[in-house]
Every structure is written in structure tokens, then in C-alpha cells.
mmCIF file with all atom_site columns, C-alpha atoms in Angstrom:
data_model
loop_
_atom_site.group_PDB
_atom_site.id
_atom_site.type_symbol
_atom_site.label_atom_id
_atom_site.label_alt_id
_atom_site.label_comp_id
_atom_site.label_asym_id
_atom_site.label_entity_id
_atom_site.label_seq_id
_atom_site.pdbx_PDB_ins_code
_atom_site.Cartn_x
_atom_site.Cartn_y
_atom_site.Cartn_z
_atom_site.occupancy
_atom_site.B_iso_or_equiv
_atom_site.pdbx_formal_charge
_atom_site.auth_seq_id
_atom_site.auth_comp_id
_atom_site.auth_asym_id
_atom_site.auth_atom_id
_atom_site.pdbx_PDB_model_num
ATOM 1   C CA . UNK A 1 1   ? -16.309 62.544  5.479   1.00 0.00 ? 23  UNK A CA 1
ATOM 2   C CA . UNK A 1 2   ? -12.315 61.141  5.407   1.00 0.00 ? 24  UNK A CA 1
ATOM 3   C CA . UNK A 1 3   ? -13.177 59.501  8.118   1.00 0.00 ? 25  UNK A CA 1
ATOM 4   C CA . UNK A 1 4   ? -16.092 58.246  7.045   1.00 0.00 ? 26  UNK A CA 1
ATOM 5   C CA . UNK A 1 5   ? -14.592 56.783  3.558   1.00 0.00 ? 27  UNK A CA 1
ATOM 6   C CA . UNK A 1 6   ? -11.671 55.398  6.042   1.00 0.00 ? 28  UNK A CA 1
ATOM 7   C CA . UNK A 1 7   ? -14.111 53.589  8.122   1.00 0.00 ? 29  UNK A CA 1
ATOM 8   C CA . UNK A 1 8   ? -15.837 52.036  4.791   1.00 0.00 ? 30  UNK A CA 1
ATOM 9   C CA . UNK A 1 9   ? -12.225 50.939  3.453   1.00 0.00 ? 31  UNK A CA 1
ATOM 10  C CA . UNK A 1 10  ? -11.061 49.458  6.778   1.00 0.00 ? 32  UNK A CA 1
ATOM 11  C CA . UNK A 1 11  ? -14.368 47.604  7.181   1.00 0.00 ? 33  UNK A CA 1
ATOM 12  C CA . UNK A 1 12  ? -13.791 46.249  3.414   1.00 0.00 ? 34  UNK A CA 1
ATOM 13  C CA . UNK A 1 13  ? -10.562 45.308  3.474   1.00 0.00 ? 35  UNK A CA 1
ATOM 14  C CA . UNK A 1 14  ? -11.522 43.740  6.835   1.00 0.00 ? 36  UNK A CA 1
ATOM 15  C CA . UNK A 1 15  ? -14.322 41.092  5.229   1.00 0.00 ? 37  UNK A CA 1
ATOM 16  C CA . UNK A 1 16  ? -11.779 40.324  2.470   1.00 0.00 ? 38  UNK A CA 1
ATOM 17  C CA . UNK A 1 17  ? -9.218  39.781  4.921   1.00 0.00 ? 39  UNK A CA 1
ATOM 18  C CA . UNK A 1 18  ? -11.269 37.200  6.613   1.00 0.00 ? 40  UNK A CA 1
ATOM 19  C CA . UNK A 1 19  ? -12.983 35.434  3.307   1.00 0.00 ? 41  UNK A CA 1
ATOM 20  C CA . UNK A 1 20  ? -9.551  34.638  2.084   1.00 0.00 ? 42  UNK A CA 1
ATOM 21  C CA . UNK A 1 21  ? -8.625  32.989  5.963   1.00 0.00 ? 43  UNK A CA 1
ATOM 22  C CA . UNK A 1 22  ? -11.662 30.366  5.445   1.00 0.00 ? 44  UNK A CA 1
ATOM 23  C CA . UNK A 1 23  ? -10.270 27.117  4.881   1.00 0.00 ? 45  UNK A CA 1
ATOM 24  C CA . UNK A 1 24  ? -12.296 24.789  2.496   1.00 0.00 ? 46  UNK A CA 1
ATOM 25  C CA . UNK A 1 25  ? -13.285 21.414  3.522   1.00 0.00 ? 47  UNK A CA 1
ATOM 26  C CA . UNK A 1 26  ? -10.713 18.744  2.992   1.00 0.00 ? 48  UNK A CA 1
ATOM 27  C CA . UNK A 1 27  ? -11.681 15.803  0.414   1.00 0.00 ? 49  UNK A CA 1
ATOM 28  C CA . UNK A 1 28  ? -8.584  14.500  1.333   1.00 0.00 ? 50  UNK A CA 1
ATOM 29  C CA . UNK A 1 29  ? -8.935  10.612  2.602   1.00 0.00 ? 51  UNK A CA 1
ATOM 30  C CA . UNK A 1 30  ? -5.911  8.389   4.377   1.00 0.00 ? 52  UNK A CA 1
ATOM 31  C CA . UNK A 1 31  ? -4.883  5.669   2.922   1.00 0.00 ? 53  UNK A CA 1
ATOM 32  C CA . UNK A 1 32  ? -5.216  2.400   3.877   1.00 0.00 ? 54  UNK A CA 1
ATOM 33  C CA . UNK A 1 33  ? -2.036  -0.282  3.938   1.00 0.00 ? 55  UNK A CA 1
ATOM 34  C CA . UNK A 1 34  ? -1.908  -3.729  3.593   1.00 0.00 ? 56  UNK A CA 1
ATOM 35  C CA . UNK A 1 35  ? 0.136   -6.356  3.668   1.00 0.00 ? 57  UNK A CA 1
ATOM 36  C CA . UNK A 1 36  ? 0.223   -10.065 2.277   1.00 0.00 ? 58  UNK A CA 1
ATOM 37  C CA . UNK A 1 37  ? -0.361  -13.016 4.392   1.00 0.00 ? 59  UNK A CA 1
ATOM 38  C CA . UNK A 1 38  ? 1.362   -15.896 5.104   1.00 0.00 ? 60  UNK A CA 1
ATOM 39  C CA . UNK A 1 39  ? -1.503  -19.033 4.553   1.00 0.00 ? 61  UNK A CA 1
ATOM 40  C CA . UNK A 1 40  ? -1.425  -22.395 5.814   1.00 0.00 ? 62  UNK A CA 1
ATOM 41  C CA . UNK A 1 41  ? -1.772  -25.376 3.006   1.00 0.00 ? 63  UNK A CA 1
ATOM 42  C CA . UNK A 1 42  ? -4.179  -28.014 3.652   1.00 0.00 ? 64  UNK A CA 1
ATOM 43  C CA . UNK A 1 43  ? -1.597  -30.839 2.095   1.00 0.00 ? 65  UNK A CA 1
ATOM 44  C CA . UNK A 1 44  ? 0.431   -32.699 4.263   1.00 0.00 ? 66  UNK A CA 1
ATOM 45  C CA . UNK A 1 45  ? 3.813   -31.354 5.720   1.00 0.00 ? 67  UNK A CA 1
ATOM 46  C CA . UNK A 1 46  ? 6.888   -33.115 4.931   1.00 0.00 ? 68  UNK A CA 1
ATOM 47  C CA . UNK A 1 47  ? 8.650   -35.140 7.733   1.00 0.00 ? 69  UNK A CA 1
ATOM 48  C CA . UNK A 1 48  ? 11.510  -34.011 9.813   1.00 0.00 ? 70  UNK A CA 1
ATOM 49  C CA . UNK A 1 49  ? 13.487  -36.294 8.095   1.00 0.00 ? 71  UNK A CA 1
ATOM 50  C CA . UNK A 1 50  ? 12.756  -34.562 4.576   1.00 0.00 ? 72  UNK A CA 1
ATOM 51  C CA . UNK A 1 51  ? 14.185  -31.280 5.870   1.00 0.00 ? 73  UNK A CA 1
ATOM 52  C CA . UNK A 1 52  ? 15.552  -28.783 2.617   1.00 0.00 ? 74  UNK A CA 1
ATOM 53  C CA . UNK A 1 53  ? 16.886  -25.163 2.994   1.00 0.00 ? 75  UNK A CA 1
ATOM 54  C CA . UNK A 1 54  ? 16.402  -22.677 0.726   1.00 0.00 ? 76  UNK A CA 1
ATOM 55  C CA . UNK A 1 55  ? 16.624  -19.136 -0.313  1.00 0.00 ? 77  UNK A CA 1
ATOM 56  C CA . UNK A 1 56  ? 14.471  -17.051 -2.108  1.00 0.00 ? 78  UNK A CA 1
ATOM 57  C CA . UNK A 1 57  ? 16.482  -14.344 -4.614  1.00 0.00 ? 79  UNK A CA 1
ATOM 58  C CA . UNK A 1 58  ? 14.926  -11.109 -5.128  1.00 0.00 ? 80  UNK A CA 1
ATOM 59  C CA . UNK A 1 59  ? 11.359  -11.372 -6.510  1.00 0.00 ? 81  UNK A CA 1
ATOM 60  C CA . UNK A 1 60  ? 11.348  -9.498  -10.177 1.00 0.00 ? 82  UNK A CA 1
ATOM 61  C CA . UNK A 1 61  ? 8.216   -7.745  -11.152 1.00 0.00 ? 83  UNK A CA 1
ATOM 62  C CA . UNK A 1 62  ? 6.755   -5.214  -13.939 1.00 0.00 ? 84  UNK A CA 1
ATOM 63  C CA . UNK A 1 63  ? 7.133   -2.009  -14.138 1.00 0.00 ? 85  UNK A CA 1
ATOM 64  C CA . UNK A 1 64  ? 3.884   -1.359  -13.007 1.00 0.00 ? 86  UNK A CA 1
ATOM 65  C CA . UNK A 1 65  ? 3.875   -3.522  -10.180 1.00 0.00 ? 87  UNK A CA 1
ATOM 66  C CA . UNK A 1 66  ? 6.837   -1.328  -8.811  1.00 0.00 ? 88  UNK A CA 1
ATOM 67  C CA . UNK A 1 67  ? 3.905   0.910   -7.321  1.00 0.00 ? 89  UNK A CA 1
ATOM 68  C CA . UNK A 1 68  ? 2.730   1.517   -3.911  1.00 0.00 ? 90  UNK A CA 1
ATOM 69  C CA . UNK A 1 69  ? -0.655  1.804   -4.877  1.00 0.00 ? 91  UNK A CA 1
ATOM 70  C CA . UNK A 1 70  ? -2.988  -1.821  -5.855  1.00 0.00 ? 92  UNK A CA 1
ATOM 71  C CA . UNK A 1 71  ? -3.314  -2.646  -9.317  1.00 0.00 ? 93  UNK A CA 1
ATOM 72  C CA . UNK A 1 72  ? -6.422  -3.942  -11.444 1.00 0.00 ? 94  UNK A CA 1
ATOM 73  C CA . UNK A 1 73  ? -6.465  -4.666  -15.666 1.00 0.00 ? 95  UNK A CA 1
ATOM 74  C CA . UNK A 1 74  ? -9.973  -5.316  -15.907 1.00 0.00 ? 96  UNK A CA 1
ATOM 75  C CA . UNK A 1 75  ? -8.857  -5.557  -19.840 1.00 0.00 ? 97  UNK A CA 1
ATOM 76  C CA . UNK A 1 76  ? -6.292  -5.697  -22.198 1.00 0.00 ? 98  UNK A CA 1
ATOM 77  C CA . UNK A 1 77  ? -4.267  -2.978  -22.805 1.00 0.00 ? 99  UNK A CA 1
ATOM 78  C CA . UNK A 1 78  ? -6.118  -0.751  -19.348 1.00 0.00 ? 100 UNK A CA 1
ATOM 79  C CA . UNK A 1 79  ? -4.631  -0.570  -15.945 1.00 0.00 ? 101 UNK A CA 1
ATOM 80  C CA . UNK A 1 80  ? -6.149  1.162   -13.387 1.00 0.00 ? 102 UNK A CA 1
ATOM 81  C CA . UNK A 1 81  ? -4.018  2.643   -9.664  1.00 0.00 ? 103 UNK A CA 1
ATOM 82  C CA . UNK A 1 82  ? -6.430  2.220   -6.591  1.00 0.00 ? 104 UNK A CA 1
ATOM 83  C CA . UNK A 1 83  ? -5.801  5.964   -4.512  1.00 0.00 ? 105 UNK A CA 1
ATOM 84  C CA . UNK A 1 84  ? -6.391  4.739   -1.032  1.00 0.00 ? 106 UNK A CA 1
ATOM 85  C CA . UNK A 1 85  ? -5.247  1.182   -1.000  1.00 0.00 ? 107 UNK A CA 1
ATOM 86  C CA . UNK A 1 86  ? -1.481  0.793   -0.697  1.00 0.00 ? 108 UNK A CA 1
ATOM 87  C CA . UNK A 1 87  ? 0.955   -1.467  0.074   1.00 0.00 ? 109 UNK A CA 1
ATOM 88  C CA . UNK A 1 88  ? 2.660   -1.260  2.977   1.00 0.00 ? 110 UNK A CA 1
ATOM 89  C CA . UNK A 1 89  ? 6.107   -2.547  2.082   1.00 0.00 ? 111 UNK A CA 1
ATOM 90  C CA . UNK A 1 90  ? 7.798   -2.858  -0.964  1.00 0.00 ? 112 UNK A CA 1
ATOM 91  C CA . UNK A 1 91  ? 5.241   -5.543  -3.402  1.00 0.00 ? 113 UNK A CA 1
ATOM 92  C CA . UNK A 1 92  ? 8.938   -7.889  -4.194  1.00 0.00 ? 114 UNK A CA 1
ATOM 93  C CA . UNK A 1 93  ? 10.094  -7.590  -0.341  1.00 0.00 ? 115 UNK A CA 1
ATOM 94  C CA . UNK A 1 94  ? 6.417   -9.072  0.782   1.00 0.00 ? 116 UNK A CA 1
ATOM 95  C CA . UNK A 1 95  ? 5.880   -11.327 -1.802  1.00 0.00 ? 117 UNK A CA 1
ATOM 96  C CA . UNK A 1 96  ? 9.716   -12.694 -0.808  1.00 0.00 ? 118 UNK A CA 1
ATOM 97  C CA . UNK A 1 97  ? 8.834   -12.638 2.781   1.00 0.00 ? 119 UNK A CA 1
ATOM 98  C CA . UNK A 1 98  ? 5.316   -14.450 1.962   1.00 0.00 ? 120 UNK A CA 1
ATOM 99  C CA . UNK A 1 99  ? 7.203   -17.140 -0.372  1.00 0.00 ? 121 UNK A CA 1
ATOM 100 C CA . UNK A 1 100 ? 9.758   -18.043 2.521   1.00 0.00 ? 122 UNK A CA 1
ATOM 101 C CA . UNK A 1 101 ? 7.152   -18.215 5.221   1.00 0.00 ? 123 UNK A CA 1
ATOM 102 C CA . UNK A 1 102 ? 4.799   -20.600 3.358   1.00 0.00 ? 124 UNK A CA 1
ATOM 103 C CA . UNK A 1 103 ? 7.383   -22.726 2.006   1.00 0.00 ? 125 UNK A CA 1
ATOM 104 C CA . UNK A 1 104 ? 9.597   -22.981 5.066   1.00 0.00 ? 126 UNK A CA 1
ATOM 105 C CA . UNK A 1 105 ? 6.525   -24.735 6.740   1.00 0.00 ? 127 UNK A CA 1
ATOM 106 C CA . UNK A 1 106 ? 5.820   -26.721 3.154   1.00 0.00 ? 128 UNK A CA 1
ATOM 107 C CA . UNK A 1 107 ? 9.308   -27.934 3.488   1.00 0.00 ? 129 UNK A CA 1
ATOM 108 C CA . UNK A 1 108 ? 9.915   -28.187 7.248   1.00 0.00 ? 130 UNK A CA 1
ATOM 109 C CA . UNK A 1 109 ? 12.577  -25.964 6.275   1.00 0.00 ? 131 UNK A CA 1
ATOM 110 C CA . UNK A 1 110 ? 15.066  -24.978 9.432   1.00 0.00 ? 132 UNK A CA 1
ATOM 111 C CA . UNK A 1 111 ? 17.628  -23.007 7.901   1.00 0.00 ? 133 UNK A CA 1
ATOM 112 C CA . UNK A 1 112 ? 16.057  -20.667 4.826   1.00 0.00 ? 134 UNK A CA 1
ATOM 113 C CA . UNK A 1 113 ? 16.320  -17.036 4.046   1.00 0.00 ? 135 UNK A CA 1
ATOM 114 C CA . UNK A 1 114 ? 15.134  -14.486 1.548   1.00 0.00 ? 136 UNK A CA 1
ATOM 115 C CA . UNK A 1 115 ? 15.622  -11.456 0.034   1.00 0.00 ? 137 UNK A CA 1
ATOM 116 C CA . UNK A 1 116 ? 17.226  -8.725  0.448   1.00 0.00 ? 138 UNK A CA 1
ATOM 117 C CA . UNK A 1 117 ? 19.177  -10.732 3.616   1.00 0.00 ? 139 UNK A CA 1
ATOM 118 C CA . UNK A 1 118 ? 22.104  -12.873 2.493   1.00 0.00 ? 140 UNK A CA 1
ATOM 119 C CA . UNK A 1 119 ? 21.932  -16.487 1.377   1.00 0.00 ? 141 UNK A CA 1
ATOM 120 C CA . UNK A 1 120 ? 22.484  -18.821 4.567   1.00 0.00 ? 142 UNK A CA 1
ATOM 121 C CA . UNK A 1 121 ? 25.692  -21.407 3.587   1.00 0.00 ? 143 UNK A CA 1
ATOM 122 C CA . UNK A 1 122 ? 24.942  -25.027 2.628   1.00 0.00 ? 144 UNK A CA 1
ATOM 123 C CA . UNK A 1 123 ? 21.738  -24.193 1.070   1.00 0.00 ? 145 UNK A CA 1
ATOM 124 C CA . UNK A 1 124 ? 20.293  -26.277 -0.926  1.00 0.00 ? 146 UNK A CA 1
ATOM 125 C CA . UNK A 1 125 ? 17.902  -25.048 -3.301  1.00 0.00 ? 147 UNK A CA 1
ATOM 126 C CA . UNK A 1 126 ? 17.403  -21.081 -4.437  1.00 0.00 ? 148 UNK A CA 1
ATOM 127 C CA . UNK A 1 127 ? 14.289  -19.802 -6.186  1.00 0.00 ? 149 UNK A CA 1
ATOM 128 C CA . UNK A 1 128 ? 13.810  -17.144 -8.538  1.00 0.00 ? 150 UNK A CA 1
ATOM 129 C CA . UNK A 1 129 ? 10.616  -15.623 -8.677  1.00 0.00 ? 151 UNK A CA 1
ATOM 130 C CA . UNK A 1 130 ? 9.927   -13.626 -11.733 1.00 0.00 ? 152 UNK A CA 1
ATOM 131 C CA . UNK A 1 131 ? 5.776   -12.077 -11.679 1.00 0.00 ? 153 UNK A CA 1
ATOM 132 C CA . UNK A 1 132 ? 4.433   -11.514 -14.677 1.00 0.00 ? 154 UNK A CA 1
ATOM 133 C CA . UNK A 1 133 ? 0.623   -10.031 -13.495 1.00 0.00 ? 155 UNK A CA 1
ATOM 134 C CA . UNK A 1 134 ? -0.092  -10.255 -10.222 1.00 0.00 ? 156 UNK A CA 1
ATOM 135 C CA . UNK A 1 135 ? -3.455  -8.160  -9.458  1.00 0.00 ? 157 UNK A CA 1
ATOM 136 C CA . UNK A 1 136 ? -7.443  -7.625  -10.377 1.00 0.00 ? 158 UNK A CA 1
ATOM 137 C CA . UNK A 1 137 ? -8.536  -8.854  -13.188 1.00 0.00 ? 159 UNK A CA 1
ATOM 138 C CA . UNK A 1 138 ? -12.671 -8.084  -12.392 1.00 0.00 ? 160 UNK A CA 1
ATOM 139 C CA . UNK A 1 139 ? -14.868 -7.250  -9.890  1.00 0.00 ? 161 UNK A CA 1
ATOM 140 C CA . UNK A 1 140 ? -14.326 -10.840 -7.574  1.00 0.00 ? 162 UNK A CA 1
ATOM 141 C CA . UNK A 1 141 ? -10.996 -12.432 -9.398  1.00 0.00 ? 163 UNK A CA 1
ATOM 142 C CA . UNK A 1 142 ? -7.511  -12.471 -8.775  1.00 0.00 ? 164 UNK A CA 1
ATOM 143 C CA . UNK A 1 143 ? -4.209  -13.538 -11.066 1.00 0.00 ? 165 UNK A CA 1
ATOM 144 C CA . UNK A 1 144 ? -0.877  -14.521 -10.165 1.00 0.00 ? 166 UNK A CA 1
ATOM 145 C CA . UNK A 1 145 ? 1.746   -15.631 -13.383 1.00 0.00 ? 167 UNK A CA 1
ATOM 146 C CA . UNK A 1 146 ? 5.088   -16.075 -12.754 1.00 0.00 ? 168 UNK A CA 1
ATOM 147 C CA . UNK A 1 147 ? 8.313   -17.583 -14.220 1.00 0.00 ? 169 UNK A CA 1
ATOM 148 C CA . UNK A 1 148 ? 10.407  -19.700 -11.965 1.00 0.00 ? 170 UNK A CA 1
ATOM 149 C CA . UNK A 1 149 ? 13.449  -20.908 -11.638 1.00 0.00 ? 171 UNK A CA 1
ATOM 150 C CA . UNK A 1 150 ? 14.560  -23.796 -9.418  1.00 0.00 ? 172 UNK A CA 1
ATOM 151 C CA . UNK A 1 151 ? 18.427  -24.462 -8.905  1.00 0.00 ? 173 UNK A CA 1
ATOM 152 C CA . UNK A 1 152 ? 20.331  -26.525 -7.281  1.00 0.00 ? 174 UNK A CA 1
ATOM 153 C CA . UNK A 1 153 ? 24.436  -27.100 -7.739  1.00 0.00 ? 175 UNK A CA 1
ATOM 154 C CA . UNK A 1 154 ? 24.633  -26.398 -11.440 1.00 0.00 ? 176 UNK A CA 1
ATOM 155 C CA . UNK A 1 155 ? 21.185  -27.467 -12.182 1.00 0.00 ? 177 UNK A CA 1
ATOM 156 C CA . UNK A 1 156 ? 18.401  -25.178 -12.847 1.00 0.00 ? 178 UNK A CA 1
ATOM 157 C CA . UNK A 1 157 ? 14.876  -25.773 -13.623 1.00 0.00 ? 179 UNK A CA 1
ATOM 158 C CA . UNK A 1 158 ? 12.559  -22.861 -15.491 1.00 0.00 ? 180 UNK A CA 1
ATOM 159 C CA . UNK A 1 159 ? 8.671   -23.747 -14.861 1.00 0.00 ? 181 UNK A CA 1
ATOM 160 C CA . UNK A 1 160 ? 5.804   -21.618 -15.311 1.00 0.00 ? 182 UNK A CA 1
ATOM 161 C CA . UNK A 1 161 ? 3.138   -20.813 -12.781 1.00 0.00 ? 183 UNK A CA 1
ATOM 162 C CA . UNK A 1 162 ? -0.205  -19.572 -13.083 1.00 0.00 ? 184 UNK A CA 1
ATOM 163 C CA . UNK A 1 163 ? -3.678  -19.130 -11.013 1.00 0.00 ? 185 UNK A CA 1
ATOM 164 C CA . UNK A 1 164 ? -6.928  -17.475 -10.685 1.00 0.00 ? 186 UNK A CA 1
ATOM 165 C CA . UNK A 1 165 ? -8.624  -16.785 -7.410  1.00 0.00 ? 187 UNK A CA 1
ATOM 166 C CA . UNK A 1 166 ? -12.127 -15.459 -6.662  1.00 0.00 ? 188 UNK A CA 1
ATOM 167 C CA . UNK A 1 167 ? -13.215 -13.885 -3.873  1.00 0.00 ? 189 UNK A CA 1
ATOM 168 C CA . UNK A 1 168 ? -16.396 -12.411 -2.760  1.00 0.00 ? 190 UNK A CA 1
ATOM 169 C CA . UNK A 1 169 ? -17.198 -8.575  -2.824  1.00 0.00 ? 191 UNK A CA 1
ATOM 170 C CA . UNK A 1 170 ? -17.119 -7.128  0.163   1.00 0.00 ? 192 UNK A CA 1
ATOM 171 C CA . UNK A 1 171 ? -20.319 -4.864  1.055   1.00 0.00 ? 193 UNK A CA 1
ATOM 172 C CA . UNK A 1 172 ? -18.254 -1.927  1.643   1.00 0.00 ? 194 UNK A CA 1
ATOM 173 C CA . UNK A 1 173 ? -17.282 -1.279  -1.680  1.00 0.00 ? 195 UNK A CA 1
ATOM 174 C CA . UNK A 1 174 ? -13.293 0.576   -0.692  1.00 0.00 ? 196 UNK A CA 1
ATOM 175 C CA . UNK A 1 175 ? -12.571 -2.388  1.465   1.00 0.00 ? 197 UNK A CA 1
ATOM 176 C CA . UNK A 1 176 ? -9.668  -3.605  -0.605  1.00 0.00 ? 198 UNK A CA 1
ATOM 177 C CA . UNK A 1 177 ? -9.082  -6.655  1.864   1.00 0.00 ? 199 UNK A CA 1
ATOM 178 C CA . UNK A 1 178 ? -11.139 -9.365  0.725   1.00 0.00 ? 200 UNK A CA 1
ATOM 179 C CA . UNK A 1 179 ? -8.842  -9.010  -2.580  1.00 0.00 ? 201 UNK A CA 1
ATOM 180 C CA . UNK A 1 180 ? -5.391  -8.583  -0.861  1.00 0.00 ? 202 UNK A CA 1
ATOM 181 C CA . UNK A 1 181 ? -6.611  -12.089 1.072   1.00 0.00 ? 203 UNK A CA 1
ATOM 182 C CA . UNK A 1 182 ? -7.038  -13.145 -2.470  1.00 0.00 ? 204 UNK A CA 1
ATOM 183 C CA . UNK A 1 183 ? -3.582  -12.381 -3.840  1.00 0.00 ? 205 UNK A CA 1
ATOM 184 C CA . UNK A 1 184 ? -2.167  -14.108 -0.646  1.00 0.00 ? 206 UNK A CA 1
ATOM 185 C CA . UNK A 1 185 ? -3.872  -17.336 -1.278  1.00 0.00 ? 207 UNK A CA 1
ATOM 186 C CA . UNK A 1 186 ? -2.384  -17.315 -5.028  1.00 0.00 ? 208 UNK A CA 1
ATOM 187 C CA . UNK A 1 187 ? 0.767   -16.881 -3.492  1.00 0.00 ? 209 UNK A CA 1
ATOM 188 C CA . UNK A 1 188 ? 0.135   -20.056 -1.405  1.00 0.00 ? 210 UNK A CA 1
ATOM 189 C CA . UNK A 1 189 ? -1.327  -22.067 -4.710  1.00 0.00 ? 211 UNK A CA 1
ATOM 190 C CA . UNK A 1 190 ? 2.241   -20.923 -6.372  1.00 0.00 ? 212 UNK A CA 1
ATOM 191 C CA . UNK A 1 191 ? 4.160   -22.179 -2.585  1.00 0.00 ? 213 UNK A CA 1
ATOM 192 C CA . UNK A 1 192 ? 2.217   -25.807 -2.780  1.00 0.00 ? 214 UNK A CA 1
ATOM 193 C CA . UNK A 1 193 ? 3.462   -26.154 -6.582  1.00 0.00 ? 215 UNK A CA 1
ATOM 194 C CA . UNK A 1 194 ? 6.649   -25.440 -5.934  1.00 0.00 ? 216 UNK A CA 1
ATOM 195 C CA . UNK A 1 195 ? 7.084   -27.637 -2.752  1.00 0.00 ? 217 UNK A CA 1
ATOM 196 C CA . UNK A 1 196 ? 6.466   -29.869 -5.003  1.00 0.00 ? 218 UNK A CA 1
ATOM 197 C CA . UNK A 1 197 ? 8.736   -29.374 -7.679  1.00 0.00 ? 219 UNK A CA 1
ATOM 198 C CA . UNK A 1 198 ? 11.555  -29.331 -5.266  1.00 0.00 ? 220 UNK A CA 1
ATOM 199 C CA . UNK A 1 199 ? 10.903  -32.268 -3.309  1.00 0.00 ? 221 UNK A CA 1
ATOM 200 C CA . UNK A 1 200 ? 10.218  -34.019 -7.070  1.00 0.00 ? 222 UNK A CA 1
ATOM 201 C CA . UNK A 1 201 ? 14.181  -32.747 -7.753  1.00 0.00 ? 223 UNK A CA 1
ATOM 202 C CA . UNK A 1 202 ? 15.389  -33.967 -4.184  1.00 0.00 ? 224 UNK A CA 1
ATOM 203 C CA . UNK A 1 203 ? 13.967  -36.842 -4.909  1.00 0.00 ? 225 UNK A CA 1
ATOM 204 C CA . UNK A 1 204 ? 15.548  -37.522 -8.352  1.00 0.00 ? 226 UNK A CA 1
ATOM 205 C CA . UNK A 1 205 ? 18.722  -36.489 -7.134  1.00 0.00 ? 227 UNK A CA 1
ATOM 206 C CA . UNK A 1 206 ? 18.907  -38.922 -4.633  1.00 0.00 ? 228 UNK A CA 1
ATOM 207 C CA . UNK A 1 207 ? 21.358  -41.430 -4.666  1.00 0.00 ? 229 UNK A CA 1
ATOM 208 C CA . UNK A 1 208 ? 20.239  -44.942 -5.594  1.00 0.00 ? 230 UNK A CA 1
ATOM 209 C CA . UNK A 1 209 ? 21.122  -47.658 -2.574  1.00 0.00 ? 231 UNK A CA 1
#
């Protein structure tokens, strides 16, 4: 009979043992990364001739842009943190690294840098970049606001920047792409305004003949 009532314990203890060694299926899903794009402008180039270096100063942004995740404020006062679509740098380093790219080609720029490497000597221009939103705002649309600041010697220029861009809904509906695409082609609406506003300057500053 003890051995009987042993058997039955082992047996039981046995099936426990085992029930608590099942693993549960794992909801857990990878993230996906992205990174912005550099975009070409369809305006015109400048010359060889019109050459300008630059630098870019570290890009300020938000608190809540300081996130890895992507952002959306589908309305006032609500933000909401995408779970599996990240960025895969630091958001100021790539919209820095973005900002130099497209305008180094606006400019026919040679000798430019941004941040976090060290201003290049004899430039000629630095930007500050200070985002104000830059995410979803619905289902298709895009915004980019920003402050910025244009200087040169002891000038400096503050001008405001802002843009909306749509993009069509993808037909898998976590494919964050279509809307990172998005928020690189605001970034190249804010690099055609201010190629602009700094060949404007170089041009003002110009010496008369």
C-alpha cells in the first residue's frame, strides 16, 4: 500500500512537473527600423560657380519626439507610440544627416558638415533646425513645423517652416514605410525652402561692382 501511495505521489508530482515546463506561445513581434531618406528636388541645381558650405547644428526636437518608437497626434491634446515601428538612429542625428545630404546637392555644396561632427573652417552659413511636430497627423498625412535659423558672420535670420504631405495607405496595414517616405519628402520641401533662403542672403550680401 506505501508503495502504492508512493507510486500515485511520484506520478503527480511528475504531471505537475511537466505542466509548469510548457512554454506558452510567444505574441512577441520584432520590430521593424527605419530610416529617413535623402530625396532628390526636381528644381534646378545651382552652378559650380554658386558653391556655399554649410553646417547643420544639432537638430532640437520635443520631448516626445526624443523616442525610438514613430509618433502620430491624430488630435489635439492625443499622441499615440507605434510598438513595432522604430527608428533606427537617433530622430535629430537622421534628420541632421537628411538636411546635409539634400542641401549639399541643393547648394552644390563641397565642403559641409553636420551634427554631432565638428563645424568644417571657413564655413559659410550654419543652420539651426528647431522641429516643432514632425509625425502623423491621420490615416494618409504627414506634418513637418520647424523654426529656423539662418546665420552667417553676425547675421542671423529666424524663419518658420511648415508642410503637409499625403501619402497613400499601404494595403498591409503595419507597413509603416509609405509614411516614413512621407516624412522624408517634408524634409526635402523644408531643404528646397531653405536653399532658397540662403542663396536669397548670398545674394544680398554680395558686393555691388
Amino acid at each position: 500500500m506505501k508503495i502504492y501511495k508512493a507510486t500515485c505521489i511520484f506520478l503527480f508530482s511528475s504531471v505537475l512537473f511537466f505542466a509548469s515546463c510548457v512554454i506558452p506561445e510567444s505574441n512577441h513581434v520584432e520590430p521593424t527600423y527605419h530610416l529617413l531618406s535623402e530625396l532628390q528636388s526636381d528644381r534646378n541645381e545651382t552652378s559650380g560657380a554658386d558653391r556655399i558650405s554649410f553646417y547643420v547644428r544639432q537638430v532640437e526636437l520635443p520631448t516626445y519626439l526624443q523616442e525610438t518608437r514613430l509618433v502620430s497626434r491624430p488630435k489635439q491634446g492625443l499622441i499615440e507610440f507605434t510598438e513595432n515601428d522604430r527608428w533606427g538612429e537617433p530622430l535629430e542625428e537622421g534628420v541632421a544627416r537628411v538636411l546635409g545630404l539634400n542641401l549639399s546637392k541643393r547648394l552644390n555644396a563641397l565642403s559641409y558638415s553636420v551634427s554631432p561632427h565638428r563645424k568644417k573652417p571657413s564655413c559659410m552659413f550654419e543652420l539651426g533646425i528647431a522641429v516643432q511636430r514632425f509625425e502623423r497627423v491621420d490615416a494618409k498625412t504627414v506634418l513637418l513645423d520647424v523654426l529656423c535659423d539662418v546665420s552667417s558672420a553676425n547675421n542671423v535670420k529666424h524663419v518658420p517652416f511648415s508642410t503637409q504631405v499625403d501619402f497613400a495607405e499601404s494595403e498591409d496595414a503595419r507597413d509603416s514605410s509609405l509614411e516614413v517616405l512621407a516624412l522624408s519628402q517634408a524634409l526635402s520641401e523644408l531643404c528646397d525652402f531653405l536653399a532658397r533662403e540662403v542663396r536669397a542672403w548670398k545674394v544680398d550680401s554680395s558686393p555691388e561692382p
